[in-house]
XYZ file of C-alpha atoms in Angstrom:
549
model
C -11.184 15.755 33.376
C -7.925 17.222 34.468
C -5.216 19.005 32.712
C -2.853 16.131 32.842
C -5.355 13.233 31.877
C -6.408 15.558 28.655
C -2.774 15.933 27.806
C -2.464 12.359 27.719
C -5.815 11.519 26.145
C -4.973 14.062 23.135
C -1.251 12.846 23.009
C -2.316 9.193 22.001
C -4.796 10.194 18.727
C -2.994 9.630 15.687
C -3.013 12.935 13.234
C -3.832 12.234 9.708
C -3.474 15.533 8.031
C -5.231 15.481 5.078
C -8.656 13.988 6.514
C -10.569 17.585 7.170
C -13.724 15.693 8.746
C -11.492 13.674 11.578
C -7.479 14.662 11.904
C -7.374 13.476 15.044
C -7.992 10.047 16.040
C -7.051 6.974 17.759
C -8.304 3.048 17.147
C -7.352 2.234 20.949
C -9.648 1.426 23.475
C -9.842 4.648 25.376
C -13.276 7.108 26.217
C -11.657 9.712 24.265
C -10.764 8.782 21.052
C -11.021 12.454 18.481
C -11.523 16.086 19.690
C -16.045 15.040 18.938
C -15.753 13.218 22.215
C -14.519 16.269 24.414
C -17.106 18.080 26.537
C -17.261 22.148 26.515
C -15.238 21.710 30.048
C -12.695 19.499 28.766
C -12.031 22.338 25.904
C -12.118 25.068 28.572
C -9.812 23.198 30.526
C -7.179 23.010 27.254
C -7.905 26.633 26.632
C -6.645 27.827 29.992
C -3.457 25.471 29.452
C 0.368 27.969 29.461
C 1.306 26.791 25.836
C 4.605 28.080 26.838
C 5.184 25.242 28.824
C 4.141 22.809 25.987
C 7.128 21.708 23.726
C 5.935 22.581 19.909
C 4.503 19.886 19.104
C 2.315 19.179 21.630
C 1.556 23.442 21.247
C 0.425 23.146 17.710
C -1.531 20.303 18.278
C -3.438 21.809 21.046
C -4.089 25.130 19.066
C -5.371 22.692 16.097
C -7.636 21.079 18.743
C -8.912 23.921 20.136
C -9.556 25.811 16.536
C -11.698 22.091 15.904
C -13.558 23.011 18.608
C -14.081 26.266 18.275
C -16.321 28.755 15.769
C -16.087 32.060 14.262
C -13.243 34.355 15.536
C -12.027 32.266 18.083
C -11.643 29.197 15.272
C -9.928 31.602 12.696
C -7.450 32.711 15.205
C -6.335 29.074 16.809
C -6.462 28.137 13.159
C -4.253 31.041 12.372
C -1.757 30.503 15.575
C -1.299 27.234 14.384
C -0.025 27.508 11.009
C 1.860 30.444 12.262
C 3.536 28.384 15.148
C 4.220 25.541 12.378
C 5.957 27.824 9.849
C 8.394 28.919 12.815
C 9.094 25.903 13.843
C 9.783 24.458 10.373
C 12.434 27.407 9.466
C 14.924 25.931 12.774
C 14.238 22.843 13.358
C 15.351 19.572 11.359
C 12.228 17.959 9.826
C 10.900 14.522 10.876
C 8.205 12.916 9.709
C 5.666 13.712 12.620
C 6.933 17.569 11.374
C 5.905 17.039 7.966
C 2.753 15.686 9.051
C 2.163 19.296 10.740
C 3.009 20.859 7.862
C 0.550 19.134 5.743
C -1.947 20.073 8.389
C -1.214 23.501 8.367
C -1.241 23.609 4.546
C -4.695 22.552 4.339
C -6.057 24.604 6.674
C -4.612 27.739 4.817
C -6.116 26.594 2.029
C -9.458 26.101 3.260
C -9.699 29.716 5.080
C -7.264 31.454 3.277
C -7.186 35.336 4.970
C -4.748 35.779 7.916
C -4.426 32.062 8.063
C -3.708 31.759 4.277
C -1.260 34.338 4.246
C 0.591 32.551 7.451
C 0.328 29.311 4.619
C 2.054 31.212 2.250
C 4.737 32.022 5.111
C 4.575 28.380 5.897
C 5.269 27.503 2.064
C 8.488 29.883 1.562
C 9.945 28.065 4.623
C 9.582 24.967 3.239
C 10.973 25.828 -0.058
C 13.760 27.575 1.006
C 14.678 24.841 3.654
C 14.557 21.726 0.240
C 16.766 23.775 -1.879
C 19.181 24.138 1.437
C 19.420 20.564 3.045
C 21.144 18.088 1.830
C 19.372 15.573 3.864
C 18.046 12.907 1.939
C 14.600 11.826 3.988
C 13.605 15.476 5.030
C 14.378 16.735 1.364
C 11.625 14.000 -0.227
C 9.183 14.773 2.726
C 9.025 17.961 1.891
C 8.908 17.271 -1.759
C 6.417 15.434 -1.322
C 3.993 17.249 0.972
C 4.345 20.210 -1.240
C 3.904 18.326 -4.385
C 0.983 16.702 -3.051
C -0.564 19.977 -2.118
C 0.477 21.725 -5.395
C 2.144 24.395 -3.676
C 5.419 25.606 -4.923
C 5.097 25.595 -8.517
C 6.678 28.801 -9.127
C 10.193 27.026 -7.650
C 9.599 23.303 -9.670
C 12.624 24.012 -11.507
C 14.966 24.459 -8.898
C 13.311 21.655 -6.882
C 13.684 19.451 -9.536
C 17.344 20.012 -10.037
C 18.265 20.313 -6.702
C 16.777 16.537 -6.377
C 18.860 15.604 -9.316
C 21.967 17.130 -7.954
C 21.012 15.047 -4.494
C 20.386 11.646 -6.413
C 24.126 11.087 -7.439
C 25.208 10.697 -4.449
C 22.978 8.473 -2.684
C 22.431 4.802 -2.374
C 20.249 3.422 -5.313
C 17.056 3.198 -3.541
C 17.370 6.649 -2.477
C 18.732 8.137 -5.835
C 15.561 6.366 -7.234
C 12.995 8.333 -4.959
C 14.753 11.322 -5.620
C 14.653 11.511 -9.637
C 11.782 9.590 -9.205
C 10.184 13.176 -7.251
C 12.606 15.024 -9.888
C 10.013 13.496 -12.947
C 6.755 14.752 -10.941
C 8.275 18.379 -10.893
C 9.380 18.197 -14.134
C 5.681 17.210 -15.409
C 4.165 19.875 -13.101
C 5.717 22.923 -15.443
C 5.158 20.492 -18.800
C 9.366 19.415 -18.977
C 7.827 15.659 -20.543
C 11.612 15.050 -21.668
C 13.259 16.496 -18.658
C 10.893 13.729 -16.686
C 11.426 10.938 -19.259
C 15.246 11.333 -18.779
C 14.676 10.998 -14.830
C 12.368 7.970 -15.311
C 15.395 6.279 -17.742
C 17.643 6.815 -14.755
C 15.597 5.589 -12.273
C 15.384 2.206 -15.169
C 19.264 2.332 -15.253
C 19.680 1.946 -11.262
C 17.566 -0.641 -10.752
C 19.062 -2.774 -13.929
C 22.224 -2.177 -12.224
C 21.331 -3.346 -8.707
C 19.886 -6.710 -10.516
C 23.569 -6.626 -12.226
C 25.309 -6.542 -8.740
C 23.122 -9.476 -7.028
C 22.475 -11.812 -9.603
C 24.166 -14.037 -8.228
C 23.849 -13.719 -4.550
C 20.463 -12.483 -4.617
C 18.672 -13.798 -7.399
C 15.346 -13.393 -6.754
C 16.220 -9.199 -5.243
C 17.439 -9.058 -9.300
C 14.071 -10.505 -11.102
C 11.867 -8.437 -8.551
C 14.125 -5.210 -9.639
C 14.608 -6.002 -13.461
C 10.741 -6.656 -13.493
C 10.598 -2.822 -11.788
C 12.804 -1.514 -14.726
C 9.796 -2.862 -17.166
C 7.197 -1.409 -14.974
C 8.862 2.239 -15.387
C 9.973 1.476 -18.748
C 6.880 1.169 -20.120
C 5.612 4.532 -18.715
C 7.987 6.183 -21.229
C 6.058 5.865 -24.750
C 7.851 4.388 -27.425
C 8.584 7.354 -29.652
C 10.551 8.606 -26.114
C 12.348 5.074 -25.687
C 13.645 5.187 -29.094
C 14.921 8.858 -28.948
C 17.116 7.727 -25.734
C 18.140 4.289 -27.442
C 16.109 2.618 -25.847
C 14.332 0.825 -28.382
C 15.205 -2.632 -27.586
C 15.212 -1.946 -23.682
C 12.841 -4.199 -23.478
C 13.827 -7.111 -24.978
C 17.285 -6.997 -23.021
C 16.097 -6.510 -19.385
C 13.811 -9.537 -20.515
C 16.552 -11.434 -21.267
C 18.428 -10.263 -17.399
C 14.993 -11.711 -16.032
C 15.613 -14.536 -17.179
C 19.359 -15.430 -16.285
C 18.044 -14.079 -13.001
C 15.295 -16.830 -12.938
C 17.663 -19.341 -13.773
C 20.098 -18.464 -11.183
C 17.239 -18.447 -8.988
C 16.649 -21.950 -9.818
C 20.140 -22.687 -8.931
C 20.235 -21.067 -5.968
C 17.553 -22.420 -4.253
C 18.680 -26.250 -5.310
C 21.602 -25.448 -2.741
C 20.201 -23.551 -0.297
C 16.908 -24.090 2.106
C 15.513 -21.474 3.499
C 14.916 -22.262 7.213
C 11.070 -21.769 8.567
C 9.860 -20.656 11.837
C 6.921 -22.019 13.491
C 5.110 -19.432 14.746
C 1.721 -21.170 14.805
C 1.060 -19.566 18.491
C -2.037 -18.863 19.521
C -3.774 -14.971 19.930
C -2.449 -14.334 23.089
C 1.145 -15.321 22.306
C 0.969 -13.776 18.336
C 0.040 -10.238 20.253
C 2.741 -10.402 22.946
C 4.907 -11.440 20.519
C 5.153 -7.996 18.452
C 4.318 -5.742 21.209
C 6.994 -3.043 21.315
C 8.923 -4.385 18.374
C 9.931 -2.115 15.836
C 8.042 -1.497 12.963
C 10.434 -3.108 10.273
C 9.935 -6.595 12.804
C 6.582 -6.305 13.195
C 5.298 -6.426 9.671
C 7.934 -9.322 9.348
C 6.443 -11.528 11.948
C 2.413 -10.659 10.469
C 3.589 -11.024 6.959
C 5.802 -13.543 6.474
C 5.536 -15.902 9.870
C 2.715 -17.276 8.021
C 3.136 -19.087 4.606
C 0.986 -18.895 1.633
C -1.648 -21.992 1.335
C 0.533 -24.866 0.017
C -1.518 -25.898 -2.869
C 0.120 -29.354 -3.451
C -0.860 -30.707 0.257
C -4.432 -28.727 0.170
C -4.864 -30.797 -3.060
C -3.569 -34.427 -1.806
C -5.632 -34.323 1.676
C -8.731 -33.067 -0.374
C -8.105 -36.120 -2.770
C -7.863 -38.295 0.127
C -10.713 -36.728 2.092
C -13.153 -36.689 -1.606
C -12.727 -40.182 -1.546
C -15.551 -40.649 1.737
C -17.909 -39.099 -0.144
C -20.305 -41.189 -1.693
C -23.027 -38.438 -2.477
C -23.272 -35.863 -5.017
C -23.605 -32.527 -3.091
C -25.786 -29.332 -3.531
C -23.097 -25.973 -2.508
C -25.919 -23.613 -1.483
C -24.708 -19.813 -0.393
C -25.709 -17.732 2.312
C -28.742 -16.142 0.378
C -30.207 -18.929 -0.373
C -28.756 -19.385 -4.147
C -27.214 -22.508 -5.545
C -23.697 -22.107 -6.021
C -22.612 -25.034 -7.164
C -22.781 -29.003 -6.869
C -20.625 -31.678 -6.918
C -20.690 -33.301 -10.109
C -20.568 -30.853 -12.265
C -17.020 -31.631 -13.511
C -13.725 -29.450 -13.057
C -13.223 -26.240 -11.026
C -9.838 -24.705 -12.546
C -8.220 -27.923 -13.205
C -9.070 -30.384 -10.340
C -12.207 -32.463 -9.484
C -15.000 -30.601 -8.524
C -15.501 -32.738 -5.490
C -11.711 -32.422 -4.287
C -11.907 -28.284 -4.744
C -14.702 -28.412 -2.507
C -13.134 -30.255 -0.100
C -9.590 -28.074 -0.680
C -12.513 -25.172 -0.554
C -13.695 -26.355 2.997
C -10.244 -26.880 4.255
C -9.181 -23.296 2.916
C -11.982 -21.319 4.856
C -10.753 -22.706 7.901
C -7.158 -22.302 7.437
C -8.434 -18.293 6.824
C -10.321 -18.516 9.888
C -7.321 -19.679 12.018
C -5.274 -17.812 10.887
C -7.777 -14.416 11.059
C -8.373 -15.011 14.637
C -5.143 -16.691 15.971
C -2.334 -14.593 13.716
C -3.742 -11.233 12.001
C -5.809 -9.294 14.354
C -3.561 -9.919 17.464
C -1.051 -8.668 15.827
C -2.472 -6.461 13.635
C -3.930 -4.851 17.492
C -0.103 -5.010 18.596
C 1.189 -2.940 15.452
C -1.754 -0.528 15.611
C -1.187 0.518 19.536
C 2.650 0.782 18.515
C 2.743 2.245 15.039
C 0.808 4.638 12.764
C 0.978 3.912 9.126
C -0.363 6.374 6.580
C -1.472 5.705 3.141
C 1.843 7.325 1.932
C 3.394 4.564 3.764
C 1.410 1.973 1.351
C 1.764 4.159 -1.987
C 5.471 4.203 -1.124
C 5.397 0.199 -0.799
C 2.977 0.084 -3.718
C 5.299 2.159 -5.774
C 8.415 -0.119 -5.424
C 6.881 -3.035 -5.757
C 7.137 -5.472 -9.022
C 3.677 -7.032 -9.020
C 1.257 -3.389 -8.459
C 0.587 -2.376 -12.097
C 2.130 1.702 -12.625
C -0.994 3.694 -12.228
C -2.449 1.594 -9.744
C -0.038 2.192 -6.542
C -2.365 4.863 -4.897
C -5.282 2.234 -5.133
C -3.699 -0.166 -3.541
C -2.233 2.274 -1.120
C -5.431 3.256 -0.010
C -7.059 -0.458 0.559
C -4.446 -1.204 2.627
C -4.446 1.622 4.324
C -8.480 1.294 5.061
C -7.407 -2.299 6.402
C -4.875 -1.190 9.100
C -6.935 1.516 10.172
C -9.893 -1.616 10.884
C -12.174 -1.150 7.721
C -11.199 -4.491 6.552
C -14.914 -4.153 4.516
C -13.866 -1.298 2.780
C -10.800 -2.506 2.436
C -11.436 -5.611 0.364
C -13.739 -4.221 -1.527
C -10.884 -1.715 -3.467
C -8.785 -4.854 -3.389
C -10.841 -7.260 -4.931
C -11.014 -5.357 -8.691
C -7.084 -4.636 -8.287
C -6.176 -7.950 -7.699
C -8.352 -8.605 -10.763
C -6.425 -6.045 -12.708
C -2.964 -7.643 -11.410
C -3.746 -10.730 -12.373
C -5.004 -8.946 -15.727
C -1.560 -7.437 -16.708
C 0.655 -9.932 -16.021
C -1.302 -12.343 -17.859
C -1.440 -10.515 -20.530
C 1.824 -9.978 -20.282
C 2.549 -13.253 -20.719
C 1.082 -13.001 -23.927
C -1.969 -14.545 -22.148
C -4.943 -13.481 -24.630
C -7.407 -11.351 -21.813
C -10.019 -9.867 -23.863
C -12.607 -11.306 -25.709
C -14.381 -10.170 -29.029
C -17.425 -9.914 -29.903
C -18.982 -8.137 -33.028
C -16.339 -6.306 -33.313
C -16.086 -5.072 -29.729
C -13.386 -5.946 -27.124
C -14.440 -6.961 -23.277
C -12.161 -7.886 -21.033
C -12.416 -11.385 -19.306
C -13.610 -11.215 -15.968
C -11.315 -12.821 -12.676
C -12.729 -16.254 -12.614
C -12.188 -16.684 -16.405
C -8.624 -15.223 -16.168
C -7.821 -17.478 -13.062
C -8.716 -20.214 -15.156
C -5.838 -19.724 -17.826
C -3.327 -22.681 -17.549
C -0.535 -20.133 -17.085
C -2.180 -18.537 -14.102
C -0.012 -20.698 -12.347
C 3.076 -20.449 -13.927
C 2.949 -16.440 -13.624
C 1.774 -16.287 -10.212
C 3.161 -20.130 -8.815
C 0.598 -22.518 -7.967
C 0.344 -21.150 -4.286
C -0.571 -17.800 -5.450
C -2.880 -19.031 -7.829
C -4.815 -21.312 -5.340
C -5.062 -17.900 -2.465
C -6.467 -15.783 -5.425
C -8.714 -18.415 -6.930
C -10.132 -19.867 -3.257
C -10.445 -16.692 -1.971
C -11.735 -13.972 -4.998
C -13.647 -16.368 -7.750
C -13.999 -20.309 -6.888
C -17.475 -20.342 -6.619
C -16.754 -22.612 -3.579
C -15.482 -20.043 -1.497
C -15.754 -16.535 -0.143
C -15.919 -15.320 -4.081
C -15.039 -11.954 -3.226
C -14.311 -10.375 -6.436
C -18.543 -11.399 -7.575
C -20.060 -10.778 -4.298
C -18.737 -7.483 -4.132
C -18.576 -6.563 -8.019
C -22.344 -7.739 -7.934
C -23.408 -6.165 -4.609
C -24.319 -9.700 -3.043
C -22.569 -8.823 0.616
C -25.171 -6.922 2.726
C -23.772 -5.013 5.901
C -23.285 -8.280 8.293
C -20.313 -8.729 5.668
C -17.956 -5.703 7.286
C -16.512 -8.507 10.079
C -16.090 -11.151 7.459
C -12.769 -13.069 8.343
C -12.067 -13.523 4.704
C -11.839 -9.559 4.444
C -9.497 -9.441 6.922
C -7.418 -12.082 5.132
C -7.399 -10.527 1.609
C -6.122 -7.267 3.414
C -3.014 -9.317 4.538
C -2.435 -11.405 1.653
C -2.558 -8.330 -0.241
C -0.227 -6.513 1.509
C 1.849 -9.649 1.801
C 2.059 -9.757 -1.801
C 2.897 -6.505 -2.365
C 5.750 -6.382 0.133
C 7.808 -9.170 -1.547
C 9.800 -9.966 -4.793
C 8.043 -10.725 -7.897
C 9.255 -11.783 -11.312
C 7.116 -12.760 -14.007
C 8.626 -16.045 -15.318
C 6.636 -16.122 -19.077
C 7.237 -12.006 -19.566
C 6.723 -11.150 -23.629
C 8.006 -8.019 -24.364
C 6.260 -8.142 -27.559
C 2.598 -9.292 -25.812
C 3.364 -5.958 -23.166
C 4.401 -3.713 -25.596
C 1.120 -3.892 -27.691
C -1.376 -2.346 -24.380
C -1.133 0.555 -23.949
C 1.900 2.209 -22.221
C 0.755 3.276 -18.266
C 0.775 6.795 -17.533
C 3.703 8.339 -15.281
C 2.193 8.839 -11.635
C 1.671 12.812 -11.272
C -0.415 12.757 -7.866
């Protein structure tokens, strides 16, 4: 292959950084898709390449290519040119994301071979340090906070970070005051300042109490989702800590601003009806429809161009359709086992022979819209945009209905799922959508552990779905996707068949995998308000630990 046509082919694979088996790599249809699939001529060819006539980017990515693909001295030195070409860059040149991305690349391969290349790490670090405490630029300040956080370098300047992000956070917007103490706490932790970080944390609780102040009323449901975000980093502040800061009570009043928010909600939404698009197109037209869009429209057309299952017209046509039967049925699964039958009484409220016809109508409803909505768009984003798990633990982290602690899990599931490992993907959803449900059940006041002898267990998914205020907490919508899709023994029952290792290898192109990596992520990405909250009930488990990762 020629010069050109390898410049290309490299210039497509996506870099993920802190993957040391595969950095480089690309999900498109194309015969080279990581540095494995070059021959010894193609490498030969990209060794003989001028790198002065490469802009820096596409310089230190060919250096890191060619130190992949290279052993002993030759590695070391690539290796070592490209951490050294990344540190110059970084001292002159504004940082973007893509730069940070180098950065982190560079950082871990000075870790790994220390040496020349390790002290050229160090070089790389100073740069980056110096450059924070400098800019005043709010996005390249937290990308480099993070990537040096994240790679606990640095720790000899997490003072001075940490203040200089304070100093930064009064004079941005809210949201970006918030990421900014937010990073403040996680250098404060680093050198063992608990109260420093507990003061950020009860900042970052003010700002988002006072953005629910300034929309109540416009924006109703924007105020529950961000009131229920103050409790969520509330409650990572023990108690002793709260009451220290007056805070005692903190509680109990952003409880009550949850509820005039709700109720305002209510009014709102008696005046106002929210227009919907029909975008039931088929493959063809869902992919061409998101092709080149920006990133912000994309995720808006796959995430919310499509509706949750409407549990009240799933219920009346399987009503309507249970009335034909005139048989008692055997449910048998794929393995042979009997699942269920059709006279065995009630499955979470409704007739056991109308859930398995809302059952029968739901797994093709998830088919349709698997084949005809997600993956053709899904392949649009992917050959358009590269999303990192940082990406998801950022979504995670501002988002009302991920439990604190559990953002980087989350993160990751939905990052397997965009990168096509929809198996692996629902299988780390699956037991934190069981934990979800879990917390906000329980705080609820919802009673989610049993006793026995003396001993606590908690209640498994299907037990926890069946709870009459499952559908309260969640709305009956919700409640129906999680209960069709994760425990009815009717359906795909992916919380069991994966908790009890009942899916064998054909299960990796299930469509129902697929799904829950969408209606995960579609969950995650929008407002949520927990209409039963008990301050009392939540206060009792045990307070979540502030993120340090």
């Amino acid at each position: 292959m020629n010069e050109l046509m390898l410049r290309d082919a490299v210039a497509i694979w996506d870099l993920r950084p802190n993957d040391w088996g595969d950095p480089y790599t690309t999900a498109r249809n194309v015969p080279l898709k990581s540095p494995v699939d070059l021959t010894d001529d193609d490498v030969e060819v990209l060794r003989g390449i001028d790198l002065s006539r490469l802009d820096r980017r596409e310089r230190i990515r060919l250096l890191d290519i060619i130190a992949i693909r290279g052993s002993g001295r030759e590695r070391a030195d690539a290796f070592r040119r490209m951490v050294a070409a990344v540190a110059d860059e970084c001292a002159s040149v504004e940082l973007e994301r893509e730069d940070i991305e180098l950065c982190e690349r560079a950082i871990e391969v000075a870790l790994r071979f220390k040496g020349d290349v390790g002290k050229e790490g160090a070089r790389l670090e100073s740069h980056l340090v110096a450059r924070l405490l400098a800019s005043a630029i709010y996005a390249e300040v937290i990308l480099i906070s993070d990537v040096l956080f994240t790679h606990s370098r640095a720790r000899g300047q997490a003072a001075a970070i940490a203040s200089h992000l304070r100093d930064l956070a009064e004079g941005e917007a809210p949201w970006d005051g918030r990421q900014l103490r937010e990073a403040a706490a996680n250098w404060h932790y680093t050198i063992g300042e608990t109260s420093a970080a507990f003061d950020d944390t009860v900042w970052i609780v003010g700002s988002l109490i006072a953005e629910a102040d300034a929309v109540r009323s416009s924006r109703p449901m924007h105020a529950a989702d961000a009131l229920e975000n103050a409790l969520k980093v509330l409650r990572t502040i023990p108690q002793s800590e709260r009451a220290s800061r007056g805070l005692a009570e903190a509680d109990k009043r952003i409880k009550a601003k949850i509820d005039a928010a709700n109720s305002e909600r209510h009014r709102f939404l008696a005046t106002v009806r929210d227009e919907k698009v029909d975008v039931s197109a088929a493959a063809k037209r869902a992919w061409t429809a998101t092709r080149g869009r920006e990133l912000e429209e994309a995720v808006h057309v796959l995430l919310y161009q499509r509706d949750l299952a409407d549990y009240a017209q799933m219920r009346r046509a399987g009503e309507a359709s249970s009335k034909a039967l005139f048989f008692s049925t055997v449910y048998i699964s794929a393995d042979a086992r009997t699942i269920a039958r059709s006279d065995a009484g009630e499955i979470y409220g409704v007739p056991d022979d109308v859930w398995a016809q809302m059952a029968e109508a739901y797994d093709e409803r998830v088919g349709r819209t698997v084949a005809g909505h997600i993956i053709p768009i899904w392949q649009s984003m992917r050959a358009d945009h590269a999303l990192r798990v940082d990406d998801f633990r950022e979504l995670a982290r501002v988002s009302s209905i991920v439990p604190a602690g559990r953002e980087y899990s989350v993160a990751r599931a939905l990052a397997y799922g965009y990168d096509g490992d929809f198996f692996t993907a629902a299988q780390l959803l699956a037991p934190q959508v069981e934990n979800m449900v879990r917390v906000h059940l329980a705080n609820a006041g919802v009673l989610t552990r049993s006793y026995e002898g003396g001993v606590q267990h908690e209640v498994g998914l299907s037990s926890l779905m069946e709870r009459a205020e499952a559908g309260s907490v969640f709305g009956d919508d919700l409640a129906f996707e999680i209960r069709a899709l994760f425990c009815g023994p009717l359906g795909p029952n992916l919380r069991n068949e994966f908790a009890h290792g009942l899916v064998n290898d054909s299960g990796s192109g299930m469509h129902a995998s697929v799904y829950a990596w969408w209606l995960m992520w579609k969950v995650v990405n929008q407002p949520f308000a927990n209409p039963l909250h008990d301050v009392e009930a939540a206060a009792v488990r045990e307070p979540a630990l502030p993120s340090r990762e």
